[in-house]
Coordinates of C-alpha atoms in Angstrom, one line a residue:
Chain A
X1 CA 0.0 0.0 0.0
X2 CA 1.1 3.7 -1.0
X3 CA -0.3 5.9 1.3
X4 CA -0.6 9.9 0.1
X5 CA -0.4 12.8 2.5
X6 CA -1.0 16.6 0.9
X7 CA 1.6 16.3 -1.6
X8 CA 2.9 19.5 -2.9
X9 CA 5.1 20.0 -5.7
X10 CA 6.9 23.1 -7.0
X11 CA 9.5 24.4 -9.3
X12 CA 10.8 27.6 -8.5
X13 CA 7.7 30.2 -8.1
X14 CA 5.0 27.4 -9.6
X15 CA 3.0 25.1 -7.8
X16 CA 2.4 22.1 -9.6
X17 CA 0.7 19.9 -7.3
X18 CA -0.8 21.7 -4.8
X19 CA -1.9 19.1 -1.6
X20 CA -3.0 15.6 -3.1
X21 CA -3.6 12.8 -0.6
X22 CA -4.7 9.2 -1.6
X23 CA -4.0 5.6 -1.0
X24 CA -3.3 3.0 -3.5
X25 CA -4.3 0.1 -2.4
X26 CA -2.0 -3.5 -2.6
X27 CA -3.2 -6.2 -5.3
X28 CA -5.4 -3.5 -7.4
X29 CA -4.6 -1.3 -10.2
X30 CA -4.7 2.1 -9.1
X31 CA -4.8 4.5 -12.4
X32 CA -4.5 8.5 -12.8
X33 CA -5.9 10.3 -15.0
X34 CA -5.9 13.9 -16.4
X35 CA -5.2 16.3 -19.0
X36 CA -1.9 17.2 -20.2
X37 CA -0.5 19.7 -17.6
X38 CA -2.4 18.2 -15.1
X39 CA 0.9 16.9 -13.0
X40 CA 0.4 13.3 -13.9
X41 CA 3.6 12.8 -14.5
X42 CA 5.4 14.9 -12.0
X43 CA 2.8 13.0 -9.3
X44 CA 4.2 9.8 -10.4
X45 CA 7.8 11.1 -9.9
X46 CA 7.3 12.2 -6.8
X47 CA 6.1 9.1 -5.4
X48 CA 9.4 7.2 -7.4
X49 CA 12.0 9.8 -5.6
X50 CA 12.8 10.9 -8.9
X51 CA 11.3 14.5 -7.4
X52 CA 12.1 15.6 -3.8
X53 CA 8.4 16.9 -2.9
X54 CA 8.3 20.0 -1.7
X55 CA 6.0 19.3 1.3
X56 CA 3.5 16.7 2.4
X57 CA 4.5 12.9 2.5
X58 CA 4.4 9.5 0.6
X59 CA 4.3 6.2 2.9
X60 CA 5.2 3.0 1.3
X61 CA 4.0 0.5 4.2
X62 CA 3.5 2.4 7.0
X63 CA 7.2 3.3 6.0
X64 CA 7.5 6.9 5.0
X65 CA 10.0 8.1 2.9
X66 CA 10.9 11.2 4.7
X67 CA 11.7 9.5 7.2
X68 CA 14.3 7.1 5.2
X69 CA 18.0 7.3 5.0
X70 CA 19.9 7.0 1.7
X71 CA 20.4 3.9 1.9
X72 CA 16.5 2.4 2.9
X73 CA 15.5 4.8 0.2
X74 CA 18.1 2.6 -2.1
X75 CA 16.7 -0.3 -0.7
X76 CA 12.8 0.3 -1.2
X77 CA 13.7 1.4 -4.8
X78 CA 14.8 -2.8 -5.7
X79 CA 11.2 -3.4 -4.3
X80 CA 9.9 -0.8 -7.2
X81 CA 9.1 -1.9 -10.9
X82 CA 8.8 1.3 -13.8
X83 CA 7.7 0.8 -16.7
X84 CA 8.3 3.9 -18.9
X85 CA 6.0 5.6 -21.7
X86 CA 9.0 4.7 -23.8
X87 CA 9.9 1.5 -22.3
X88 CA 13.4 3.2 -21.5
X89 CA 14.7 -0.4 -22.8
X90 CA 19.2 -0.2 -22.6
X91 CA 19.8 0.1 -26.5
X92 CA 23.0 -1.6 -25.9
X93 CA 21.9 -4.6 -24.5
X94 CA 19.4 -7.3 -26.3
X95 CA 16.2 -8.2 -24.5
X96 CA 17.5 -10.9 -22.1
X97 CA 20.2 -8.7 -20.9
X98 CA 17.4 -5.8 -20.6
X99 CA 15.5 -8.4 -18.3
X100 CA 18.4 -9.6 -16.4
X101 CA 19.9 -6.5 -15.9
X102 CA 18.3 -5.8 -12.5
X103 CA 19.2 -9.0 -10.9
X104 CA 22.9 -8.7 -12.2
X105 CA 22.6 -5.4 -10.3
X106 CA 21.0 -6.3 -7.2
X107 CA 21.9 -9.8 -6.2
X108 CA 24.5 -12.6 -6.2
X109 CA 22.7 -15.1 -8.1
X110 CA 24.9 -17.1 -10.7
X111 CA 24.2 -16.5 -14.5
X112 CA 22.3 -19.9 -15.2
X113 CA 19.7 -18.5 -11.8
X114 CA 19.3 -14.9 -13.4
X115 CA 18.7 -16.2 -17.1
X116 CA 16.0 -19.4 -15.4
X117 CA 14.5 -15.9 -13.9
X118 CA 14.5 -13.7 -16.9
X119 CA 13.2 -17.1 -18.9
X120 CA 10.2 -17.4 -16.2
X121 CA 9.4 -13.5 -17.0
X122 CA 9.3 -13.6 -20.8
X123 CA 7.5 -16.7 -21.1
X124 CA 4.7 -14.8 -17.6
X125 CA 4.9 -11.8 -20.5
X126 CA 4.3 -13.9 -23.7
X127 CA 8.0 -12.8 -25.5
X128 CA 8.2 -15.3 -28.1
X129 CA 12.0 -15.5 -29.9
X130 CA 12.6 -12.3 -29.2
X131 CA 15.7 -12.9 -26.4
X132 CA 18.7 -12.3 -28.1
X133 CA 16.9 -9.3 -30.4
X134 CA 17.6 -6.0 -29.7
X135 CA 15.2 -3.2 -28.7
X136 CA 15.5 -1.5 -31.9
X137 CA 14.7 -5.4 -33.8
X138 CA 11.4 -5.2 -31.6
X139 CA 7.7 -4.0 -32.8
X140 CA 6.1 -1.3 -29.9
X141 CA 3.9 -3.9 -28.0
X142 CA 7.1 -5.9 -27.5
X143 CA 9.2 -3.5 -26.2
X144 CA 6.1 -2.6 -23.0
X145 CA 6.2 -6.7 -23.0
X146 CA 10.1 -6.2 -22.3
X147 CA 9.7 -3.1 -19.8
X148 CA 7.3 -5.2 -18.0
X149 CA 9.3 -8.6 -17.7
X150 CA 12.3 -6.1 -16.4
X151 CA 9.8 -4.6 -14.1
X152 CA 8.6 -7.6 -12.5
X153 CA 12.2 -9.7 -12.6
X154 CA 13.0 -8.8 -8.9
X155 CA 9.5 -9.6 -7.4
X156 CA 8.6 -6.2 -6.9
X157 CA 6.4 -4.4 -4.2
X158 CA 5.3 -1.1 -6.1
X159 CA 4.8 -1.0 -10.3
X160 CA 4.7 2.0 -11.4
X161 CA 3.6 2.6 -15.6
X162 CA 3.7 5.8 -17.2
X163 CA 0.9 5.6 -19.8
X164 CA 2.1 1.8 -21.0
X165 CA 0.1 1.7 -23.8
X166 CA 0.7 4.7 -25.8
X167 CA 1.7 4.6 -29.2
X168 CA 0.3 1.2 -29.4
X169 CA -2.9 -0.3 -31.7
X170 CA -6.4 -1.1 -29.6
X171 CA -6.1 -4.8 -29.4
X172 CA -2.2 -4.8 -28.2
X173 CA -3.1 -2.0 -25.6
X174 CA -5.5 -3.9 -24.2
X175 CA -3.5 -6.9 -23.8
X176 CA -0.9 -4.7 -22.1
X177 CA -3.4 -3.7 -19.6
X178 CA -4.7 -6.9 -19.2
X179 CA -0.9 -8.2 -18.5
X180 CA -0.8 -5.5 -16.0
X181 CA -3.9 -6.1 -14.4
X182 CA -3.1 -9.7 -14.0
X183 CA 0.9 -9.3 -13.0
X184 CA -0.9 -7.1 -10.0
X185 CA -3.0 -9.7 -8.9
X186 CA -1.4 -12.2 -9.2
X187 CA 1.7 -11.0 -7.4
X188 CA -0.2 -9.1 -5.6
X189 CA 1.4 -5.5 -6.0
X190 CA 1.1 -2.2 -5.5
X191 CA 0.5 -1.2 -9.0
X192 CA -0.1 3.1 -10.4
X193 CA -0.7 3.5 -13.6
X194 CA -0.3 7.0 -15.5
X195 CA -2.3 7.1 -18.2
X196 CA -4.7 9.0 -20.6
X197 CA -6.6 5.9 -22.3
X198 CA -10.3 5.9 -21.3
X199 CA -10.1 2.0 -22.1
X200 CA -7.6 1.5 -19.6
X201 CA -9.8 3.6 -17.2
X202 CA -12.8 1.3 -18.0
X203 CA -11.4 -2.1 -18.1
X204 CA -8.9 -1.9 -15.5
X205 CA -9.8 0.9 -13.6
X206 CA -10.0 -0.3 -9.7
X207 CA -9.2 2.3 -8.2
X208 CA -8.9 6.0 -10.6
X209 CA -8.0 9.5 -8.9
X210 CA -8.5 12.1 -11.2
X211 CA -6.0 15.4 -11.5
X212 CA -6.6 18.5 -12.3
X213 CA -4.5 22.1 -11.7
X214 CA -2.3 19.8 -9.5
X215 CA -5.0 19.1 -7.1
X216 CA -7.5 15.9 -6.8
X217 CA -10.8 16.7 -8.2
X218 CA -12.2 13.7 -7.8
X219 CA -11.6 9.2 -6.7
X220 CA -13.7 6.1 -7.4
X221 CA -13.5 3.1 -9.1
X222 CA -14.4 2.6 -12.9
X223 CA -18.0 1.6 -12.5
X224 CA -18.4 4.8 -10.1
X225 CA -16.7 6.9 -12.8
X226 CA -20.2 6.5 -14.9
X227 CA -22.3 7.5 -11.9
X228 CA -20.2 10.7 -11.1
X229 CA -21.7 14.2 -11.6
X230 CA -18.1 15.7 -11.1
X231 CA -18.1 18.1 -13.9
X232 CA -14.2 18.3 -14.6
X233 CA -14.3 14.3 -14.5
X234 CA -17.4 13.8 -17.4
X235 CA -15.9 16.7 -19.3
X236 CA -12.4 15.4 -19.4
X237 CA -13.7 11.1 -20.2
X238 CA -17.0 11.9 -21.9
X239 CA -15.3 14.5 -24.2
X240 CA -16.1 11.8 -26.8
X241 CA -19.4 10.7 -28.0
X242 CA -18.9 6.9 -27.9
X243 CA -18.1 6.9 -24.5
X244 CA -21.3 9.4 -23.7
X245 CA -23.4 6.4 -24.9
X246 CA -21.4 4.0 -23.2
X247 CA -22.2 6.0 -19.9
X248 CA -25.8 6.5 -20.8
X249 CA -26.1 2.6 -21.8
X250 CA -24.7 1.5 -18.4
X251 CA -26.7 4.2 -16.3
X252 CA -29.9 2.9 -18.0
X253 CA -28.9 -0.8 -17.1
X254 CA -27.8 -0.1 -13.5
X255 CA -31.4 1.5 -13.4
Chain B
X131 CA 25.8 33.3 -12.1
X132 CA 24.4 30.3 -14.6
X133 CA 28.3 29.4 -14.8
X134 CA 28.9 29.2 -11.3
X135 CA 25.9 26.7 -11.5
X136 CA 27.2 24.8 -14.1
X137 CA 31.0 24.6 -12.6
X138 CA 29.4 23.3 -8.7
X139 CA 26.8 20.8 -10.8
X140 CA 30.0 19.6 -12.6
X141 CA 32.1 19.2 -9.3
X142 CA 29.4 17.4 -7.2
X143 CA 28.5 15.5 -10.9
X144 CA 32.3 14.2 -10.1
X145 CA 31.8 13.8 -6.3
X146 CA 28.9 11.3 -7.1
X147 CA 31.1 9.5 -9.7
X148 CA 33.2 8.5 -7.3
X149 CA 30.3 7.3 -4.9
X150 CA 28.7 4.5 -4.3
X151 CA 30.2 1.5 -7.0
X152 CA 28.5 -0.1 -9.1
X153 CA 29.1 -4.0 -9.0
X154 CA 32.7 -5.1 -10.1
X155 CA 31.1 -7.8 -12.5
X156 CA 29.1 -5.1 -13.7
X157 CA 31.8 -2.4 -13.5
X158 CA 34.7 -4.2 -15.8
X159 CA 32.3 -5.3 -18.6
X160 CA 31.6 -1.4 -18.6
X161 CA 35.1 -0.5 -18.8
X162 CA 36.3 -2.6 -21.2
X163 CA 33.6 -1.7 -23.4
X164 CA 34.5 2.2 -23.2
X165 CA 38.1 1.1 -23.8
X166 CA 36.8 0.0 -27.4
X167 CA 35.0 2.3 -28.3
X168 CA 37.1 5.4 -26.9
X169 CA 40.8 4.4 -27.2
X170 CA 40.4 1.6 -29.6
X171 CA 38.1 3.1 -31.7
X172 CA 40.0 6.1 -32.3
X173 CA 43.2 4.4 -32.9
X174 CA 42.8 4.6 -37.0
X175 CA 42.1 8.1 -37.1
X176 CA 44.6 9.7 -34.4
X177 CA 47.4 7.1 -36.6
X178 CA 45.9 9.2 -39.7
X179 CA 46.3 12.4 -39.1
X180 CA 49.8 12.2 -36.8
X181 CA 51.0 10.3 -39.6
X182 CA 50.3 12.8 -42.2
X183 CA 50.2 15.9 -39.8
X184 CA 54.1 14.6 -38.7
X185 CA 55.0 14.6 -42.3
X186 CA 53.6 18.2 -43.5
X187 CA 55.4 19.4 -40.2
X188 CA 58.2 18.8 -41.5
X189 CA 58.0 19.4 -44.8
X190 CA 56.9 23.2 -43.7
X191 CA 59.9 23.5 -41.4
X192 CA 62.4 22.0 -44.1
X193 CA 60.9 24.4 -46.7
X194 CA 60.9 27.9 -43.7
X195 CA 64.3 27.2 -43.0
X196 CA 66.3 26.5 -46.3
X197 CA 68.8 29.1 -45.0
X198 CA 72.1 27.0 -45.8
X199 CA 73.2 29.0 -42.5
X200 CA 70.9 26.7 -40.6
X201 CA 72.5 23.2 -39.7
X202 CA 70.9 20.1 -41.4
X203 CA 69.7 18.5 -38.1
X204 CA 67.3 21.4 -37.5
X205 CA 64.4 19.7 -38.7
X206 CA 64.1 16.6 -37.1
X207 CA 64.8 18.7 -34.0
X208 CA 62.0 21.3 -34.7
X209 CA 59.9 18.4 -35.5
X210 CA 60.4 16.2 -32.4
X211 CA 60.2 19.3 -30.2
X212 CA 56.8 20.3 -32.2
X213 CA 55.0 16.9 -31.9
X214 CA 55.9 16.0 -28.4
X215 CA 55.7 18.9 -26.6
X216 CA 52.3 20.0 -28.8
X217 CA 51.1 18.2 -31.4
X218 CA 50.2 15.1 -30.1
X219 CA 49.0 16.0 -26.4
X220 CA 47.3 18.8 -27.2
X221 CA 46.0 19.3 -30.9
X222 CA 45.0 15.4 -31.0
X223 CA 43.0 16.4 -27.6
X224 CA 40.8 18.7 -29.2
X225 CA 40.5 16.1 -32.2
X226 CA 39.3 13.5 -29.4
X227 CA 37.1 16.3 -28.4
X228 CA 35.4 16.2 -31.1
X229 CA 35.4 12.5 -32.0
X230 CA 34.9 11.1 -28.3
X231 CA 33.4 14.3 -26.8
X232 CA 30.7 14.3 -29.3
X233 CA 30.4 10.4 -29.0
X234 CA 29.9 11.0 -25.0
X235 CA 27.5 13.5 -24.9
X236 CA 25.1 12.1 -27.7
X237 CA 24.7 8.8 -26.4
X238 CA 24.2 9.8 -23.0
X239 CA 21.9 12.6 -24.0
X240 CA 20.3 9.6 -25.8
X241 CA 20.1 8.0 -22.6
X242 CA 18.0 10.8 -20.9
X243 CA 16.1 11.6 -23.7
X244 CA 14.7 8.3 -23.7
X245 CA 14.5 7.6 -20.2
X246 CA 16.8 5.2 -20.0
X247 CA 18.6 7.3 -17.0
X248 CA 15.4 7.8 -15.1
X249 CA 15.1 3.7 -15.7
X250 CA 18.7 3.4 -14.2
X251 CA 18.1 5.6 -10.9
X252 CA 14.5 4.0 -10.6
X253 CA 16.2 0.8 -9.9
X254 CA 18.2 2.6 -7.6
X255 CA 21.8 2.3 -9.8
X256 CA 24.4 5.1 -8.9
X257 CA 23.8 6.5 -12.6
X258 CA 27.3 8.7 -12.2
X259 CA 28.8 6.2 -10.8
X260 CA 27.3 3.2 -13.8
X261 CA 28.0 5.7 -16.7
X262 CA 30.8 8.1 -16.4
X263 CA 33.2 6.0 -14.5
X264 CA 33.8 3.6 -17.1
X265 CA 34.5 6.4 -19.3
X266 CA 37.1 8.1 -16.8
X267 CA 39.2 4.7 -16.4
X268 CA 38.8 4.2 -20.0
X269 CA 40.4 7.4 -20.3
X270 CA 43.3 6.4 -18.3
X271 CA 44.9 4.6 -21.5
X272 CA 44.7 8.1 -23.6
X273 CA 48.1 8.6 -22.7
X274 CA 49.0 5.2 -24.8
X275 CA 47.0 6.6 -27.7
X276 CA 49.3 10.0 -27.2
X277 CA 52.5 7.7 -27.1
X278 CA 51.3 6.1 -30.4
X279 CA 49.9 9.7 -31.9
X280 CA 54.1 10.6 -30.8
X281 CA 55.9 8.1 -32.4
X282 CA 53.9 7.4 -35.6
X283 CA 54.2 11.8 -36.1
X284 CA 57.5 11.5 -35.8
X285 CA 57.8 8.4 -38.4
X286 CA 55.8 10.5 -40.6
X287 CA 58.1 13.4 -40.7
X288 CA 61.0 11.5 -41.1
X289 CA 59.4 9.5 -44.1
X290 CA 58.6 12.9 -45.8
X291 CA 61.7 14.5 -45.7
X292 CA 64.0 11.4 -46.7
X293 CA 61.3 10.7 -49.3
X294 CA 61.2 14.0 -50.3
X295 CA 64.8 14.8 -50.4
X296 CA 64.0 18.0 -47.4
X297 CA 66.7 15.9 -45.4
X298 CA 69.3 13.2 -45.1
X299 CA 68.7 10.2 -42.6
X300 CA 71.6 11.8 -40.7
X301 CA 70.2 14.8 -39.9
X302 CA 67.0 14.0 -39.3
X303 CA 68.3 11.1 -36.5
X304 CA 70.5 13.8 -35.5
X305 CA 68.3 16.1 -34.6
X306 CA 65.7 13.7 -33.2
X307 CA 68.9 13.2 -30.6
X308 CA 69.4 16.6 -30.2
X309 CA 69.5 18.1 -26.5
X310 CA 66.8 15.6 -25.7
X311 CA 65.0 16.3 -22.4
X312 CA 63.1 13.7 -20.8
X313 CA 61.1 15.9 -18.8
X314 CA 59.5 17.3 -22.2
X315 CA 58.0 13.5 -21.9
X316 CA 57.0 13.8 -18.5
X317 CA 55.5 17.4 -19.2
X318 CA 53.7 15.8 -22.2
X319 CA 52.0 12.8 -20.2
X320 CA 50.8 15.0 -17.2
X321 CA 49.2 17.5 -19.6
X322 CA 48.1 14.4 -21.8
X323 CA 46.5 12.5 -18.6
X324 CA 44.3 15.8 -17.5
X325 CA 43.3 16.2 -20.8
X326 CA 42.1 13.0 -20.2
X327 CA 40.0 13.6 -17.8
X328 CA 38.6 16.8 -19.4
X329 CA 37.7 14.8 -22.5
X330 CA 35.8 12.2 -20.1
X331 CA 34.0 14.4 -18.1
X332 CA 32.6 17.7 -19.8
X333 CA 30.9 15.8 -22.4
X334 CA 29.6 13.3 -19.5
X335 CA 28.3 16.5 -18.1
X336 CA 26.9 17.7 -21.3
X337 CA 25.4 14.5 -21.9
X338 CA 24.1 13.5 -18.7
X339 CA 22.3 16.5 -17.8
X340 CA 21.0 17.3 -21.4
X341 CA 17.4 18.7 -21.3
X342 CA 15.2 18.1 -24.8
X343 CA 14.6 16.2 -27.4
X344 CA 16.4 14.5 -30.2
X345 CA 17.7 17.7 -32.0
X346 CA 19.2 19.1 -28.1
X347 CA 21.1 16.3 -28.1
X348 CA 23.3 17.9 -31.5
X349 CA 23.3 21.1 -29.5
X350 CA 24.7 19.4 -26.6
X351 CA 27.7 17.5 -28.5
X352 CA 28.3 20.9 -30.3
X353 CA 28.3 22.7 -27.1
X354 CA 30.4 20.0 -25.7
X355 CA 32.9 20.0 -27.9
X356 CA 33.2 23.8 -27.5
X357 CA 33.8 23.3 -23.8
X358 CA 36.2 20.9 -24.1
X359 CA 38.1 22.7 -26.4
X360 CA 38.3 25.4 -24.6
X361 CA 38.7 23.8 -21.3
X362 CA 41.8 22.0 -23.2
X363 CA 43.2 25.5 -24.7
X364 CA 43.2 27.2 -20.8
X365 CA 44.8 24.1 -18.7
X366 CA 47.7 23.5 -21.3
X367 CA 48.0 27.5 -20.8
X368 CA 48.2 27.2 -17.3
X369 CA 50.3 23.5 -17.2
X370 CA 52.7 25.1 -19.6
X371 CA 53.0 28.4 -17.4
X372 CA 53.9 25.6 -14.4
X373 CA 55.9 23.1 -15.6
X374 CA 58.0 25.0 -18.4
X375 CA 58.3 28.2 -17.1

């Protein structure tokens, strides 16, 4: 569990988030959503340490990160997964050394351990012949597949996806967030989600805070997201007319 | 102001390099991959242009000093004296700037453009430490490069004016002989070794803190190679002002 306490962010004179407090919960997919600007992303780098927040706090098991040295803050970041918008996959290294690369980091394991590992994580993501390709020999959905199987490779806690299916066709996004959803429950993590796809809100939505401005306008799960009269939530996902009728189709049914 | 910024972010950039180590399994893979691609891979080109730069060297003292008041060994002396004590360390530095400088910065300007720095300190990797180091201890073998950069400028000179008829053998060794001091060697390595460390570090810098997109990272190698240069230009000023002088 993440637990978020009035987290403020800023740069010089502006305030980019300005007080958010949530939890995400372990085992469920915790997504945010909002528009460009919103501070999605600086959020999300906050919580990673990649950002010293300016104020507020961000507890990772009744842990809280203030209160950690350098080296516990070293520690809890091997427990954290990231999958990047751009699967950030080492251009030097093929996909098995990608995967691997963590665990030749982190532990002491022999090479035959690490590779049985990395094998177990390609084969939990799907990666079929792709292990001694390189990133740049790889289509799009393979390289999130990639991300995901480094992400996962050390048994992590926390994952963490900035909008993991970007750039990608419907039907592969959707198996990404499927993958996600399951990897989550399965291993039962902590898992955030950055992202800007209103089918990733609706099929794997458990838990969605929405930003705004740098503040939280609104929090529910994706079957209360078609309920909510929030006006900054239905104008930012009901922007489109397909998911209007969605919304007016399941409101009609839940009636 | 903005350059005191830049000169205390480039001093703690080198405290942090020296922090916490990266893995020694990890570490010498690292190395000896920056050993090929920054010494190795520069060997054909700095044998190149010594080679020919030795030879026109000579060639343009043997044609400025035709006087038949000037003895015959004079221009394998002014040679020698012209490759060690500037040639090689310094002019192939700026060279290196701009072959291994630019190489630097771009790829790790790559690097952050595409995350794969944010992916590195995610996991909680030393990133100074994982991606500049190797490049210093790389750089530790310039001085072998200079040593080679020496002898095959030399070679070349000597080729040109036998070949050329500027000089006999005679002369030419005789001059090469000539009031030799070895500390113009020792003053050549120590300026040869910093400038080693310049070339591995401002274009780390460059690279590693690049803000942007794809076309900032060709602003940052050109900017970086301008640094470098210029960094190079001031410590031989001031190394030559200590050690010669």
């Amino acid at each position: 569990m993440i637990q978020i306490n009035n987290l403020i962010k800023s740069f010089e004179e502006t305030q980019v988030l300005k007080g958010i407090s949530t939890i995400f919960e372990k085992g469920k997919t915790n997504l945010i959503i909002g528009q460009s600007g919103s501070g999605k992303t600086v959020f999300l780098k906050c919580v990673l340490g990649l950002f010293e927040a300016t104020d507020g706090d961000i507890v990772f098991d009744n842990t809280s990160l203030k209160s950690m040295d350098l080296k516990t803050r070293a520690l809890l970041r091997q427990d954290i997964g990231m999958v990047f918008q751009g699967s950030a996959l080492f251009d030097s290294m093929t996909v098995e050394e990608n995967i691997m690369f963590p665990m030749k980091m982190f532990t002491d394991a022999d090479e035959d351990e690490i590779r049985d590992r990395a094998n177990t994580a390609i084969n939990r993501v799907n990666l079929i012949d792709a292990n001694h390709k390189m990133p740049s020999e790889i289509s799009g959905g393979m390289k999130k597949r990639v991300a995901i199987a480094r992400a996962i490779i050390m048994n992590p806690k926390y994952l963490f996806c900035d909008e993991p299916n970007s750039g990608l066709d419907p039907r592969t996004a959707i198996l990404i967030d499927n993958l996600i959803q399951e990897i989550t429950q399965e291993y039962a993590i902590t898992t955030v989600i950055n992202t800007h796809d209103m089918n990733s809100v609706m099929e794997i939505g458990e838990k969605i805070v929405f930003l705004e401005n740098g503040l939280k306008q609104w929090e529910g799960t994706n079957r209360e997201i078609f309920k909510t009269d929030n006006e900054a939530v239905t104008k930012f996902v009901y922007s489109s007319e397909m998911f209007k009728k969605i919304r007016e189709i399941y409101i009609k049914e839940s009636n | 102001m903005k350059t005191l910024t830049h000169i205390g972010q480039y001093v703690l950039m080198i405290q942090k390099t020296f922090g916490k180590f990266t893995k020694w399994n990890v570490l010498k893979i690292l190395i000896v991959r920056e050993i090929d691609d920054l010494i190795l891979g520069s060997l054909g080109i700095i044998s190149f242009i010594s080679f020919f730069v030795g030879g026109v060297v000579a060639i343009q003292t043997a044609i400025n000093t035709d006087n038949p008041l000037l003895p015959g060994y004079l221009v394998g002396f002014a040679t020698r004296q012209s490759i060690i004590l500037e040639f090689a360390p310094t002019f192939i530095s700026i060279i290196m700037a701009g072959k291994v400088g630019s190489f630097i910065t771009s790829s790790l300007g790559t690097m952050r453009v595409t995350e794969q720095i944010d992916a590195l300190e995610v996991m909680g990797v030393n990133t100074y430490n994982y991606l500049i180091f190797p490049k210093i201890a790389a750089l530790t073998l310039y001085p072998f490069l200079i040593s080679i950069s020496m002898a095959l400028g030399i070679f070349g000179g000597y080729l040109a004016c036998i070949s050329g008829g500027f000089s006999s053998h005679a002369d030419f060794v005789e001059g090469l002989q000539l009031d030799f001091k070895t500390f113009h060697i020792v003053y050549a390595f120590i300026k040869t070794f910093l400038f080693a460390m310049l070339l591995a570090t401002i274009p780390s810098y460059h690279g590693y803190f690049m803000k942007g997109g794809a076309l900032d990272v060709g602003k940052a190698s050109t900017t970086s190679f301008v640094w470098t240069s210029v960094a190079i230009i001031i410590a031989n000023s001031i190394v030559t002002n200590l050690l010669l002088t």
